Amino acid sequence: MELRLITAGESHGPGLTCLVEGLPAGLRLSAEDINDDMARRQLGHGRGGRMKIERDAAEVTAGVRHGLTLGGPIALQVRNRDYANWEERMNPWPVDVEIAEVHLPRPGHADLVGTQKFKHSDVRNILERASARETAARVAGGALCKAFLRALGVEVYSHVVQIASVTAPPRAEALTPADFADVDSSPVRCLDADATRAMVKEIDELRRANESLGGVFEVQAFGVVPGLGSHVSWEERLDGRLAQAICSIQAIKGVSIGEAFTIAGLPGSAAHDEIFYSTDEGYFRETNRAGGLEGGMTNGLPLIVRGAMKPLPTLTKPLRSVDTETHEPAQALRERTDSATIPAAGVVGEAMVAYVLAAAYRNKFGGDHIDDVLEAVSAYRERIGWQSS
Ligand code: EPS
């Protein structure tokens, strides 16, 4: 069965829901698996007032019994604590008071085109679902995918490599899982201490100037078997699936795999990862410029994917816009907002990469119980003689 992850919910509505369908039975889960990632998504210097209100945690209401998956759809519920302040404006049912509509679309947000497409006069009917609050539900579902991957020896991590004009210096050596052990103790989830300080300063300065900021995060997955995805048809190419999943995160405008934009400017002889073989290691490479993907398939090296985020479109110094009722020039909606969410976007990136990888494992290895999956993966690894590095 295809692995599916579906979310529902509005930013200031009663809550968010995530349904994950297609995980095998017998997979061990813990509440911490889910809630730790949800708490990590709330971290990061540059968040606004909303994160002081929410204490995200998911209640599992279906598909799990005594810590083990049953094989059916898993339902996760995340309460919006802020709903208490929005009960009249966001009530699912009619209310007795008059609710003022929002008519000031923000450039860069879904506001304007969403109202045109869905025939809404109130921009709130668009912005509530377009909000990145939805990523809380994705991270809850992604944590289940991560637990599945962990059972197969795969770990997914992320870090921030750029915030606005500050870029972390590239490491001389390839990163290993151990490098990520303390990443969450950096207030911007960056692995470099000097860059962390400069990023915090940049956020503070731009926030004081009523600006929002963008940046770049990187996700790395270790222990992924070679051969997920396929070269045989365009839909199955895993790089395409990853790009879609990363670009689907709110405010992400670009994706790169491995050293994509650097090798685009290099001669071919400097761009690829030469192939070696030893009886101990089997096939191996000395570089990973391809980011673990060749021909649309994983090649057994760490998977490396980056997402580029635009500066958030809700500005405390609003841009020029038009009132959608009067068509007169107006200032875009000013709302309480975050100024930087790249650290959180990295955690969402982990969830999306975990989903794509988990779906690819389900597709390739099938299995109704986790033991069936483990057996199939182990037989395949033996056939190709692959040991995780
Ligand atoms: C968001 C606007 C802010 C963010 C929100 C995403 O919410 P509010 O309008 O309530 O201040 O805090 O993100 C979250 C609530 C979250 O959990 O990440 C937006 O417009 O996308």
mmCIF file of C-alpha atoms and ligand atoms in Angstrom, residues 11-12 41-42 47-51 54 56 82 86 106 109 127 130-133 135-136 314 335-338, ligand 1:
data_model
loop_
_atom_site.group_PDB
_atom_site.id
_atom_site.type_symbol
_atom_site.label_atom_id
_atom_site.label_comp_id
_atom_site.label_asym_id
_atom_site.label_seq_id
_atom_site.Cartn_x
_atom_site.Cartn_y
_atom_site.Cartn_z
ATOM 1 C CA SER A 11 -4.086 28.022 12.074
ATOM 2 C CA HIS A 12 -6.545 29.453 14.631
ATOM 3 C CA ARG A 41 9.663 22.598 15.545
ATOM 4 C CA GLN A 42 8.636 25.289 18.020
ATOM 5 C CA ARG A 47 9.665 33.223 16.449
ATOM 6 C CA GLY A 48 6.774 35.535 17.324
ATOM 7 C CA GLY A 49 4.176 35.647 20.120
ATOM 8 C CA ARG A 50 2.255 32.593 18.956
ATOM 9 C CA MET A 51 4.948 30.162 20.075
ATOM 10 C CA GLU A 54 1.260 26.840 21.880
ATOM 11 C CA ASP A 56 2.413 21.335 20.725
ATOM 12 C CA ASP A 82 -4.787 29.862 20.607
ATOM 13 C CA TRP A 86 -10.387 32.907 18.268
ATOM 14 C CA ARG A 106 -0.235 40.221 1.713
ATOM 15 C CA HIS A 109 1.130 34.959 0.633
ATOM 16 C CA LEU A 127 -4.738 32.494 5.148
ATOM 17 C CA ALA A 130 -2.142 28.509 4.013
ATOM 18 C CA SER A 131 -0.456 29.283 7.356
ATOM 19 C CA ALA A 132 2.680 27.371 8.269
ATOM 20 C CA ARG A 133 0.872 26.324 11.436
ATOM 21 C CA THR A 135 3.487 22.073 9.521
ATOM 22 C CA ALA A 136 2.867 21.073 13.166
ATOM 23 C CA THR A 314 3.756 38.823 6.878
ATOM 24 C CA GLU A 335 -0.528 40.535 11.843
ATOM 25 C CA ARG A 336 1.450 39.233 14.760
ATOM 26 C CA THR A 337 4.176 37.223 13.050
ATOM 27 C CA ASP A 338 7.495 35.419 13.264
HETATM 28 C C1 EPS B 1 1.969 32.005 10.464
HETATM 29 C C2 EPS B 1 1.780 33.086 11.327
HETATM 30 C C3 EPS B 1 2.020 32.991 12.787
HETATM 31 C C4 EPS B 1 2.983 31.841 13.049
HETATM 32 C C5 EPS B 1 2.384 30.605 12.408
HETATM 33 C C6 EPS B 1 2.481 30.712 10.932
HETATM 34 O O1 EPS B 1 0.869 32.658 13.523
HETATM 35 P P1 EPS B 1 -0.059 33.757 14.183
HETATM 36 O O2 EPS B 1 -0.755 34.417 13.011
HETATM 37 O O3 EPS B 1 -1.047 32.989 15.053
HETATM 38 O O4 EPS B 1 0.806 34.685 14.973
HETATM 39 O O5 EPS B 1 3.231 31.694 14.421
HETATM 40 O O6 EPS B 1 3.074 29.452 12.808
HETATM 41 C C7 EPS B 1 2.544 28.704 13.803
HETATM 42 C C8 EPS B 1 1.468 29.016 14.500
HETATM 43 C C9 EPS B 1 3.304 27.478 14.033
HETATM 44 O O7 EPS B 1 2.868 26.663 14.865
HETATM 45 O O8 EPS B 1 4.341 27.315 13.368
HETATM 46 C C10 EPS B 1 1.692 32.124 9.030
HETATM 47 O O9 EPS B 1 1.042 33.094 8.607
HETATM 48 O O10 EPS B 1 2.091 31.238 8.243
#
